Coordinates of C-alpha atoms and ligand atoms in Angstrom, one line a residue:
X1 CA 75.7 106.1 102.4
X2 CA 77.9 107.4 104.6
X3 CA 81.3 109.1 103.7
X4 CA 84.4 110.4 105.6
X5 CA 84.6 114.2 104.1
X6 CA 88.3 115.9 104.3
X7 CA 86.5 119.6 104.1
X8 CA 84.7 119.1 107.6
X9 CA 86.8 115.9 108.8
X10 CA 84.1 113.9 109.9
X11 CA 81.9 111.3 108.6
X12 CA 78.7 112.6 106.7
X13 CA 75.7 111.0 104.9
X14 CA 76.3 111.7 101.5
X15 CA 73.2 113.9 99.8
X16 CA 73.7 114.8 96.5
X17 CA 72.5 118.4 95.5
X18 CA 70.1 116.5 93.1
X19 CA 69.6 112.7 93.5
X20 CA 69.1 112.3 89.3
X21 CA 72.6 113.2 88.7
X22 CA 75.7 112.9 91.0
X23 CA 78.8 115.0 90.3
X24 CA 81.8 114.1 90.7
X25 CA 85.3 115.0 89.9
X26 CA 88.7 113.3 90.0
X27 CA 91.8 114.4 89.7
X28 CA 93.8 112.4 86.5
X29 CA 97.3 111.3 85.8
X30 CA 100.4 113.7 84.9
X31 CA 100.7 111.7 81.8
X32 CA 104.8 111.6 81.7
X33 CA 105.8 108.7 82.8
X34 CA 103.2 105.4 83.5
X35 CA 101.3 105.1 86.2
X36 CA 102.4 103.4 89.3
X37 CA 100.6 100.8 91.3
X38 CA 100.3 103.6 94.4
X39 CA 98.7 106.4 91.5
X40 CA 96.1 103.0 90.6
X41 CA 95.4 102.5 94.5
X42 CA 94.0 105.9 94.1
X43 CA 91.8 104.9 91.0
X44 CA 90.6 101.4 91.8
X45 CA 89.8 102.8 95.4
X46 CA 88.0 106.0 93.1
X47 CA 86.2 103.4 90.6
X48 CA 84.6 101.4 93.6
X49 CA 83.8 104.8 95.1
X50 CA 81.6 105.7 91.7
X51 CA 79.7 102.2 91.2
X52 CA 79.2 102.0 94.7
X53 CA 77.3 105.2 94.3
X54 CA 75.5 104.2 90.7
X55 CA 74.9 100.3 92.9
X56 CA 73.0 102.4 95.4
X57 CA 71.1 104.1 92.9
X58 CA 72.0 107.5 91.8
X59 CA 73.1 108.3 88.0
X60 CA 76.4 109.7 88.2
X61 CA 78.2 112.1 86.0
X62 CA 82.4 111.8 86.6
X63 CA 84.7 113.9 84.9
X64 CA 88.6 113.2 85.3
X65 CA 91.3 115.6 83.3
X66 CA 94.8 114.3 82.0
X67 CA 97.1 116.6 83.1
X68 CA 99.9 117.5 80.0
X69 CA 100.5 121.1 80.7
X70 CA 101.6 123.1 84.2
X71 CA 102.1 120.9 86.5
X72 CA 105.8 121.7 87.8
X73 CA 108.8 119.2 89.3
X74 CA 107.4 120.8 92.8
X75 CA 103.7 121.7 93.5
X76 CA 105.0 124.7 95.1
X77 CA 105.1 126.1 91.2
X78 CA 109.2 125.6 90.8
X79 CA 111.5 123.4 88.8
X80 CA 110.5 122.1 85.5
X81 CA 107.1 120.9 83.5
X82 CA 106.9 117.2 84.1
X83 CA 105.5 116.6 80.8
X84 CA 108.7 118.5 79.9
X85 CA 111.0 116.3 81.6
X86 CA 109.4 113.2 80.3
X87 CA 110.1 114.3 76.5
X88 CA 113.1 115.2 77.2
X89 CA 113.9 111.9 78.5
X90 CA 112.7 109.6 75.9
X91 CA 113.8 112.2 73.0
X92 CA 109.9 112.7 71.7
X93 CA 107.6 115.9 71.8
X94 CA 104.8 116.8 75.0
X95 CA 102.5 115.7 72.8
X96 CA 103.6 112.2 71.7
X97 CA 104.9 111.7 75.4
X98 CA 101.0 112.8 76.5
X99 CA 99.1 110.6 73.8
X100 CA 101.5 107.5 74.5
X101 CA 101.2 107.5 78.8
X102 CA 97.2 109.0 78.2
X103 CA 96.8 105.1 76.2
X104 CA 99.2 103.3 79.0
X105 CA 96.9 104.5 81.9
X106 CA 93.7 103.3 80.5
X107 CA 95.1 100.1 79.1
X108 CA 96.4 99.7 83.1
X109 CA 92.8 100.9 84.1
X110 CA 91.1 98.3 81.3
X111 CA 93.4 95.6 83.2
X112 CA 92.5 96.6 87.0
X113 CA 88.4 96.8 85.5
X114 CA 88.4 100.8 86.3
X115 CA 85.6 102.0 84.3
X116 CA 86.7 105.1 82.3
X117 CA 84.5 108.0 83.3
X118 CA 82.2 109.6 81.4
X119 CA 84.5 112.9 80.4
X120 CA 87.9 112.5 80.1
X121 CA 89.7 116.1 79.3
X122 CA 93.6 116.6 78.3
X123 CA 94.0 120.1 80.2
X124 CA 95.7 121.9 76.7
X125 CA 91.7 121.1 75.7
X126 CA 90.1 124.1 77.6
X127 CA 92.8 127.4 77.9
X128 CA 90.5 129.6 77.1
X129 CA 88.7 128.6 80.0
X130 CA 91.3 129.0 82.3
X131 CA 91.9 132.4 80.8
X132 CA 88.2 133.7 81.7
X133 CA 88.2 132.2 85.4
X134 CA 91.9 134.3 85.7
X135 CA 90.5 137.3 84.3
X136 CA 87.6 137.2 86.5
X137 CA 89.8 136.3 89.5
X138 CA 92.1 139.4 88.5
X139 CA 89.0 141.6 88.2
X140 CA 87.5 140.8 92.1
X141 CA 90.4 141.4 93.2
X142 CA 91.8 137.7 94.3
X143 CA 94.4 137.6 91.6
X144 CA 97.3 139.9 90.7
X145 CA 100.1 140.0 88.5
X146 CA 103.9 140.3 89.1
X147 CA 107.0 139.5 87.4
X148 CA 104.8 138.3 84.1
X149 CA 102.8 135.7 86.1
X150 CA 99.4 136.1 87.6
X151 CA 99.3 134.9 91.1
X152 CA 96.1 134.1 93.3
X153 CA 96.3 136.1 96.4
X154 CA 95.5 133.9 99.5
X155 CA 95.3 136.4 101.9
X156 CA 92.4 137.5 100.5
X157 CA 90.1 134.7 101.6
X158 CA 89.1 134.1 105.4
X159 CA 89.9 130.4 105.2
X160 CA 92.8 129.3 103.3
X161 CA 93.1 125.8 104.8
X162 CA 90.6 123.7 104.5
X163 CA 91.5 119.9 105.0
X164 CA 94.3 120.3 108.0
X165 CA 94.5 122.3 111.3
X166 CA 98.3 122.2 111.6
X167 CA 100.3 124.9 112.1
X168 CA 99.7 127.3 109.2
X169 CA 103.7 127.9 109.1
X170 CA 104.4 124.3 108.4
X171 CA 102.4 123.8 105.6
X172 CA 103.2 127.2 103.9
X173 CA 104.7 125.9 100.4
X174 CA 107.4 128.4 99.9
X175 CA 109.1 127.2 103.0
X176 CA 109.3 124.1 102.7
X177 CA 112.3 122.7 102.5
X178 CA 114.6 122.4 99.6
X179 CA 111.8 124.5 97.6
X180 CA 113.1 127.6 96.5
X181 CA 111.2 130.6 97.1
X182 CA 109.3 132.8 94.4
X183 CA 110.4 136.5 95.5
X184 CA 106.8 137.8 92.8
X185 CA 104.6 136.2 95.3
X186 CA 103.3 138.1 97.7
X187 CA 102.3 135.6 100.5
X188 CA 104.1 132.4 100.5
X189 CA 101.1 129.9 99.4
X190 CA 100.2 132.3 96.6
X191 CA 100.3 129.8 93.8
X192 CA 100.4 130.9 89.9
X193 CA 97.5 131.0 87.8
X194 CA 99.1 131.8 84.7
X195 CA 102.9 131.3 83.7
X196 CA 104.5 133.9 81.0
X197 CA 107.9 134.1 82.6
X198 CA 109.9 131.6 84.7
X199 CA 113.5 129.9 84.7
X200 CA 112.1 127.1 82.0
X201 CA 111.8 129.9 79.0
X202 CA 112.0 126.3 76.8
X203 CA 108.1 125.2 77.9
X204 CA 107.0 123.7 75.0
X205 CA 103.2 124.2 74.6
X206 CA 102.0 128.1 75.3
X207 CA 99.5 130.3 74.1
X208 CA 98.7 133.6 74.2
X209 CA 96.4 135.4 76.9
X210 CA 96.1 138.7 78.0
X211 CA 99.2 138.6 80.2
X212 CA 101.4 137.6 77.4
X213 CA 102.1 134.0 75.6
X214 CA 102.5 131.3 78.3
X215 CA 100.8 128.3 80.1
X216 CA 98.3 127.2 82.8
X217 CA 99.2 126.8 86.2
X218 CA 98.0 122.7 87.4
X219 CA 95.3 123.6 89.7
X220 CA 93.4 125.9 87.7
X221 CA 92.9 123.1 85.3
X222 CA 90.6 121.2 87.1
X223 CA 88.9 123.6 88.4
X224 CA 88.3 124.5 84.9
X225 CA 87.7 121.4 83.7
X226 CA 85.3 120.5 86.4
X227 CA 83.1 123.5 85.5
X228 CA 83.1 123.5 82.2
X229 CA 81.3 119.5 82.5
X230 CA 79.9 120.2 85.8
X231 CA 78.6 123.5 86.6
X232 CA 79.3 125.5 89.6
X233 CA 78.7 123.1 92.5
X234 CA 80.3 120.0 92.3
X235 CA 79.2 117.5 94.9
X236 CA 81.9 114.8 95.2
X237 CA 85.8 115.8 94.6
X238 CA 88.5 113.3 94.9
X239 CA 92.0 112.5 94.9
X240 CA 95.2 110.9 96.8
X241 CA 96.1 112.3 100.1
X242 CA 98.7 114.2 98.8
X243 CA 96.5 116.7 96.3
X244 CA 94.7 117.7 99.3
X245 CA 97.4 120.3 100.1
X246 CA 98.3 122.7 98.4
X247 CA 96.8 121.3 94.9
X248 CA 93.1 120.6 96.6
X249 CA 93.5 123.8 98.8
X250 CA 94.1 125.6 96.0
X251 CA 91.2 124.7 93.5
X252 CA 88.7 125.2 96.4
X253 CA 90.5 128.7 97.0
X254 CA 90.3 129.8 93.2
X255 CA 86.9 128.3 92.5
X256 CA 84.7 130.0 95.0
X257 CA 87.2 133.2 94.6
X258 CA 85.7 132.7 90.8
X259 CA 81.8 131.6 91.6
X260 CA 81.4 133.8 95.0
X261 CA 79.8 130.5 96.5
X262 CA 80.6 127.4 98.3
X263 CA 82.2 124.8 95.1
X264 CA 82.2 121.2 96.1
X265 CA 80.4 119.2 98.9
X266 CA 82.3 116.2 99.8
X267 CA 86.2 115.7 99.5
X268 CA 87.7 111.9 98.9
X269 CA 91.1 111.3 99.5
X270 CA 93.2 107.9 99.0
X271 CA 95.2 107.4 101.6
X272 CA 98.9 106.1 99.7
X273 CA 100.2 103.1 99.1
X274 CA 103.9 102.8 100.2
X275 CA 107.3 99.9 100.1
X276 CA 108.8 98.8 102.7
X277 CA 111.2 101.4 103.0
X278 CA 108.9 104.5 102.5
X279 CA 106.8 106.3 99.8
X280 CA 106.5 104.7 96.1
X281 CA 108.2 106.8 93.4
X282 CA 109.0 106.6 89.9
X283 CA 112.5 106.8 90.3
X284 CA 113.3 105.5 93.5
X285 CA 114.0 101.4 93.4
X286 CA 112.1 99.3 91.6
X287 CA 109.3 101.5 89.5
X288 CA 106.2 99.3 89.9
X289 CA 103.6 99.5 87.4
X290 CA 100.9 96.9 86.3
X291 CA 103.5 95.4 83.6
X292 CA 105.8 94.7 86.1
X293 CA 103.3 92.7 87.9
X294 CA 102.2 91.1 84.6
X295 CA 105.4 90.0 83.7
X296 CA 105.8 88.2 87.5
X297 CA 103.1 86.6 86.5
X298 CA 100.5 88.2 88.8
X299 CA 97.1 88.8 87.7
X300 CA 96.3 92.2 87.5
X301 CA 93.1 91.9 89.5
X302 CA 95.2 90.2 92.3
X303 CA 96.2 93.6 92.9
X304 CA 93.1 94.9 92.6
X305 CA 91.9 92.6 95.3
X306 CA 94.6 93.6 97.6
X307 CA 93.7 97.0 97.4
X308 CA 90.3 96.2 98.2
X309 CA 90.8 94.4 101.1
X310 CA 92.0 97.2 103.1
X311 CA 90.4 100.9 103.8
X312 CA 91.2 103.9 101.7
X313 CA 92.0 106.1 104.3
X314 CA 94.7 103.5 105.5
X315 CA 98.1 103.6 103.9
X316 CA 98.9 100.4 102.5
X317 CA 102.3 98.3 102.5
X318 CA 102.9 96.7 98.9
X319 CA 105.2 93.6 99.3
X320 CA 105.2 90.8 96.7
X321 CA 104.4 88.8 100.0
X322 CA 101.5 90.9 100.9
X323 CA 100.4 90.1 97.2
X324 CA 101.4 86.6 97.4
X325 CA 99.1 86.2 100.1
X326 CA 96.2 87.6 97.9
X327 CA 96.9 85.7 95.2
X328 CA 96.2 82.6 97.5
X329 CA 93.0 84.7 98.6
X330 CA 91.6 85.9 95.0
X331 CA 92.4 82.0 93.8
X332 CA 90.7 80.2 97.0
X333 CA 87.5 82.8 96.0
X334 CA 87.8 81.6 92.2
X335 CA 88.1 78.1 93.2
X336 CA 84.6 78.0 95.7
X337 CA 82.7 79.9 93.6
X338 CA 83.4 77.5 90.3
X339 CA 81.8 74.5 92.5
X340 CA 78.8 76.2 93.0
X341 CA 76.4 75.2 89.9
X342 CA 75.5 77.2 87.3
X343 CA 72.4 77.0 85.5
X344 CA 70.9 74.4 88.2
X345 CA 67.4 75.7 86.7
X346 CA 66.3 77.5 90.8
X347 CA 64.5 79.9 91.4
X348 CA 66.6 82.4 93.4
X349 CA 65.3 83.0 97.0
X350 CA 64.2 86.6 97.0
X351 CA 64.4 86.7 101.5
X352 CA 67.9 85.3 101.1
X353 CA 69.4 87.6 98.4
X354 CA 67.9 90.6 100.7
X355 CA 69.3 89.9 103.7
X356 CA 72.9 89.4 101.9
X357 CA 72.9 92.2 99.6
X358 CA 72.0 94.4 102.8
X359 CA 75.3 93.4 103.9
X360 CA 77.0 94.1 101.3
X361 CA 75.7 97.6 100.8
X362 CA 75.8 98.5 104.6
X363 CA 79.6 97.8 104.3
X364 CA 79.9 99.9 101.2
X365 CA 77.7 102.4 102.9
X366 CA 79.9 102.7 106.0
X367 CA 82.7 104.9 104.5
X368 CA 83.7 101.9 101.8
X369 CA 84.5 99.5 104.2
X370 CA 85.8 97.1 101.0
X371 CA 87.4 94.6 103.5
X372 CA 83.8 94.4 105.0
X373 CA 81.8 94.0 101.5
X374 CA 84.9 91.5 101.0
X375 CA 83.5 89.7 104.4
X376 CA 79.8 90.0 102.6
X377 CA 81.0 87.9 99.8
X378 CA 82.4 85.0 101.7
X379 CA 79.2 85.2 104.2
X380 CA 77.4 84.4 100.8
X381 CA 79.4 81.3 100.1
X382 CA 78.8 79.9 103.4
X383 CA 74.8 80.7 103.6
X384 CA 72.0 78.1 103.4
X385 CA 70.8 79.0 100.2
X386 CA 70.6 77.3 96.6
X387 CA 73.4 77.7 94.6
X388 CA 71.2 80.0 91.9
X389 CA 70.7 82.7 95.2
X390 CA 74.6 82.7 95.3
X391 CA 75.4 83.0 92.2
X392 CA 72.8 85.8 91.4
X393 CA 74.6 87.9 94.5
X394 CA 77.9 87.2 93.5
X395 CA 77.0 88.8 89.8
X396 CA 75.5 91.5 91.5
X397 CA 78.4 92.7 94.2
X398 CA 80.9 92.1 91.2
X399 CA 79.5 95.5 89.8
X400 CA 81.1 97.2 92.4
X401 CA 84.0 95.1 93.3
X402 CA 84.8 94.4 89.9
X403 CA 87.1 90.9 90.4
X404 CA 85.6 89.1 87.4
X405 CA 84.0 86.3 90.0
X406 CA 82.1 84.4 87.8
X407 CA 83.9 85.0 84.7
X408 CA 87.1 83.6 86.1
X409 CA 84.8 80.9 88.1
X410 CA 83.3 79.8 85.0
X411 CA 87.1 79.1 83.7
X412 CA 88.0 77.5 85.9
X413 CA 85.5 74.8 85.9
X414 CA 86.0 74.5 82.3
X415 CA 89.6 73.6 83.3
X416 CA 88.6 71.3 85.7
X417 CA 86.5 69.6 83.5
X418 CA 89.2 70.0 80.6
X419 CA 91.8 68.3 83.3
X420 CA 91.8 64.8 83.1
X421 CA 91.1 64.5 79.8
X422 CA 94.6 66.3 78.3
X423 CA 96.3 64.7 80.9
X424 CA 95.9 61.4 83.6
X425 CA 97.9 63.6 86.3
X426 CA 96.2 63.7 89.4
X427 CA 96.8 66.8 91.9
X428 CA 95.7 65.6 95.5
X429 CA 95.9 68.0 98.3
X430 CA 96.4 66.0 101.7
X431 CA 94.2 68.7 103.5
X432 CA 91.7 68.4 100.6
X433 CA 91.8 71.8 100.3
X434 CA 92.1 73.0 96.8
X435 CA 94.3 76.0 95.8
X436 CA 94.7 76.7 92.0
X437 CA 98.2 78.5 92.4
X438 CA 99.4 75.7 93.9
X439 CA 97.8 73.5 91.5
X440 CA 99.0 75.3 88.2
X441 CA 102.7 75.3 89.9
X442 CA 102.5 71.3 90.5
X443 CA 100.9 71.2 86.8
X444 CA 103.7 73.0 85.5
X445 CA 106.6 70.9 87.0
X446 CA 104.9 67.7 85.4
X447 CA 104.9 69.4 82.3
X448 CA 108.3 70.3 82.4
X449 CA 109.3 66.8 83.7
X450 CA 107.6 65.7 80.4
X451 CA 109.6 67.9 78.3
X452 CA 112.8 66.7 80.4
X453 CA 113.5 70.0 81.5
X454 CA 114.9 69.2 84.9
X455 CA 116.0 72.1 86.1
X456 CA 112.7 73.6 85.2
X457 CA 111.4 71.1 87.2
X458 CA 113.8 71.6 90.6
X459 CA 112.8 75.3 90.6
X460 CA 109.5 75.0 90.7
X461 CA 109.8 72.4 93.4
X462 CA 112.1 74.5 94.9
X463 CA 109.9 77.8 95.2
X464 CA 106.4 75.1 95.9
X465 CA 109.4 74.3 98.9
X466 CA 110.4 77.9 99.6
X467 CA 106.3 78.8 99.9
X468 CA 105.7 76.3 102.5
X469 CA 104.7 73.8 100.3
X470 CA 105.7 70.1 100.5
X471 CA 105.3 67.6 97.6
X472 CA 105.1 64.1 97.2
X473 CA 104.7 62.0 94.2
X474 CA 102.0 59.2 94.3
X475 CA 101.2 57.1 91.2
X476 CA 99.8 58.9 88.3
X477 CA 100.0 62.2 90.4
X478 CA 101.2 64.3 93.2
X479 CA 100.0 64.9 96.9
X480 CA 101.4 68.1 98.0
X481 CA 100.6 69.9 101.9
X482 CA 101.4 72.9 103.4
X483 CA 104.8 72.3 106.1
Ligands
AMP501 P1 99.9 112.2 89.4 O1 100.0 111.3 88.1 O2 101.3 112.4 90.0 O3 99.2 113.5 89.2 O4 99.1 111.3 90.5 C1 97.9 110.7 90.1 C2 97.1 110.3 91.4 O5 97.8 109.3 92.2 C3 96.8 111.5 92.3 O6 95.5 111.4 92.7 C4 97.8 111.3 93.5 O7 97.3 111.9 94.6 C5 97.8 109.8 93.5 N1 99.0 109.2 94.2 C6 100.3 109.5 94.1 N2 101.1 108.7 94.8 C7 100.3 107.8 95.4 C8 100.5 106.7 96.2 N3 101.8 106.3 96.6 N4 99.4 106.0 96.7 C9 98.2 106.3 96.3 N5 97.9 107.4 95.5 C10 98.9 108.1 95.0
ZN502 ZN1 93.3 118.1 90.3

């Protein structure tokens, strides 16, 4: 398998330090608010990432943290806790506002089918060992103390930046702009390891340390997090595109400060996914989150399929049309793959499933092309091969792509089958293409027709109209095409 790798900037075959047990790290949520659609780009695109690598046959061990402690308005270490603001917000305590967004994000992950990983660690779990990497930092030399904090010392490594070749005085933190400077640091990407004092004396979860009662800076959590569940070399770290710098930059900087040795192999980064008009944020326009989608009636693995069809180190443009048009995708898929026959009693064909999985894993292999392993699926669907062959690859690329195939196939048929009895409406496409969108949207304006609802009935025929979609009604039915 071959992955794109932020720390040399080129693609690399990936080879694990030891092929029995992969290592890998992700960065988690800042569990004070839910989780948008662009954070759960970053985690699909992470989930297909790990099974691609158990698919191809290595066990993997992947750790994620939560973050509910240290990680600041700005990741330039200024302005407030987040986890703060949040319970602030919604009048509860960090720990009630942690617990009730920690649930939210898996219940969005259980609905997008990310697997949870197999160590999930709240960052107030492991202080004291933050505490010992600081005290060792502070003791080579790499960390000092001023004004109450302890601060790593960047100048003291030879390579500070590791994933961009820009001009070092554009990406220094402290000058960015509208971030105010820290006059204790002593170079201006020196980042604190340890908060006692700052302009936010109310921080509501401290404890002490030998620098005085106070709190975790974010990045030393996961490198603390990542050690303590997997050791001192980690061999795949990943993230979105915006944790490679400073919050990336600064893990690799502290851990191999801390272990005297090169820390992780490979880096992963999520390219983001943006609106229309720019980057997606909480509290910018309209805050989209997995509910939302839900309650526009979109299925959440629409989205999931969206995200898929593009590359991760792409940014993406969410538009409801952009989904729309996936939705017409993911239900086309659905609709194929429930006419294919299940249980025909054949014997799969061994020379056919081969060559197709091969496909499919040479796309996965090739830097996660998904839109390729997409392509694989389809190429299954149109092979010569017996319907048992098909459906046995479908089952098997649905462990790494995760879209429910023949779950949602197998409904569908029932439905189908289901149809005519409840009802002797007939849908007729003039095409004779069938698209179960459309379908349930004709279905529904005869059944509010039924229950004279009228107007129930004009809107739907009215957005059927609006999407291109023409309908006439035929005896016992309707034939609708596309204008
Ligand atoms: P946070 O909860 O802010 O710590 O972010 C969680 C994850 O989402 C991190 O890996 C971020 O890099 C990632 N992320 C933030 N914004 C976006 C976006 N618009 N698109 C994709 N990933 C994002
Ligand atoms: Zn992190």
């Amino acid at each position: 398998m071959y992955l794109y790798n932020s720390a040399t900037h080129k693609k690399e075959e990936f080879i694990p330090r030891d092929p029995q047990l992969v290592k890998m790290y992700t960065c988690g949520p800042t569990v004070y608010h839910y989780a948008h659609i662009g954070n759960l780009r970053s985690y699909i695109m992470e989930d297909v990432l790990e099974k691609t690598i158990r698919y191809l046959g290595y066990p993997v061990k992947r750790v994620m943290n939560i973050t509910d402690v240290g990680h600041l308005a700005s990741d330039a270490d200024t302005g407030e806790d987040k986890m703060l603001k949040g319970a602030k917000r919604e009048h509860k305590t960090v720990m009630e506002i942690a617990k009730f967004y920690t649930d939210a994000f898996f219940a969005d992950c259980d609905k997008l089918n990310i697997k949870r990983p197999d160590v999930v660690e709240p960052a107030t779990n492991c202080i004291g060992e933050y505490i010992h990497i600081i005290e060792v930092l502070l003791e080579k030399g790499y960390a000092y103390q001023a004004g109450g904090n302890v601060y790593f010392d960047t100048s003291k490594l030879d390579k500070y930046y590791i994933f961009n070749d820009h001009d070092q005085e554009d990406l220094a933190v402290g000058v960015r702009e509208g971030v105010e400077e820290d006059e204790n640091k002593r170079n201006k990407n020196d980042f604190v390891l340890w908060f006692t004092k700052s302009k936010f004396e109310d921080q509501a979860l401290k404890w002490d340390s030998p620098w005085g009662v106070g709190y975790p800076g974010w990045h030393i959590e996961c490198s603390g997090i990542s050690m303590k569940h997997l050791g001192e070399y980690l061999d795949l770290h990943c993230g979105g595109i915006d944790n490679a710098f400073p919050h990336h930059t600064n893990e690799i900087a502290q851990s191999e400060g801390y272990l005297g040795h090169k820390w992780c192999s490979y880096w992963f980064h999520v390219h983001h996914l943006n609106t229309t008009s720019g980057k997606m944020s909480k509290s910018k326009g309209e805050f989209l989150t997995v509910s939302l989608l839900e309650q526009k009636g979109y299925d959440p693995l629409v989205y999931r399929l969206f995200c898929l069809q593009s590359h991760y180190r792409r940014n993406l443009v969410f538009s409801y049309e952009n989904l729309d048009n996936a939705v017409v995708t993911y239900g086309k898929l659905i609709a194929k793959i429930a006419a294919l026959k299940p249980n025909s009693g054949e014997a799969v064909e061994k020379e056919a499933f081969d060559s197709l999985q091969e496909k499919f894993k040479a796309a996965l292999g090739n830097d996660l092309n998904t839109s390729l392993a997409i392509t694989a699926v389809y190429d299954v669907l149109k092979a010569k091969t017996n319907d048992a062959t098909k459906l046995a690859l479908l089952a098997d690329f649905d462990q790494v792509l995760g879209l429910d195939l023949l779950s949602k196939a197998e409904r569908k048929r029932k439905e189908l089958v289901a149809a005519p009895k409840s009802s002797a409406f007939t849908i007729l496409s003039e095409s004779g293409e069938s698209d179960p969108e459309i379908e349930a949207m004709i279905q529904a304006r005869q059944d509010a027709k039924k229950a004279k609802d009228f107007a129930e009935a004009d809107r739907l025929r009215d957005a059927l109209k609006a999407a291109g979609v023409e309908l006439t009604d035929i005896p016992g039915g309707v034939r609708w095409k596309r204008s």
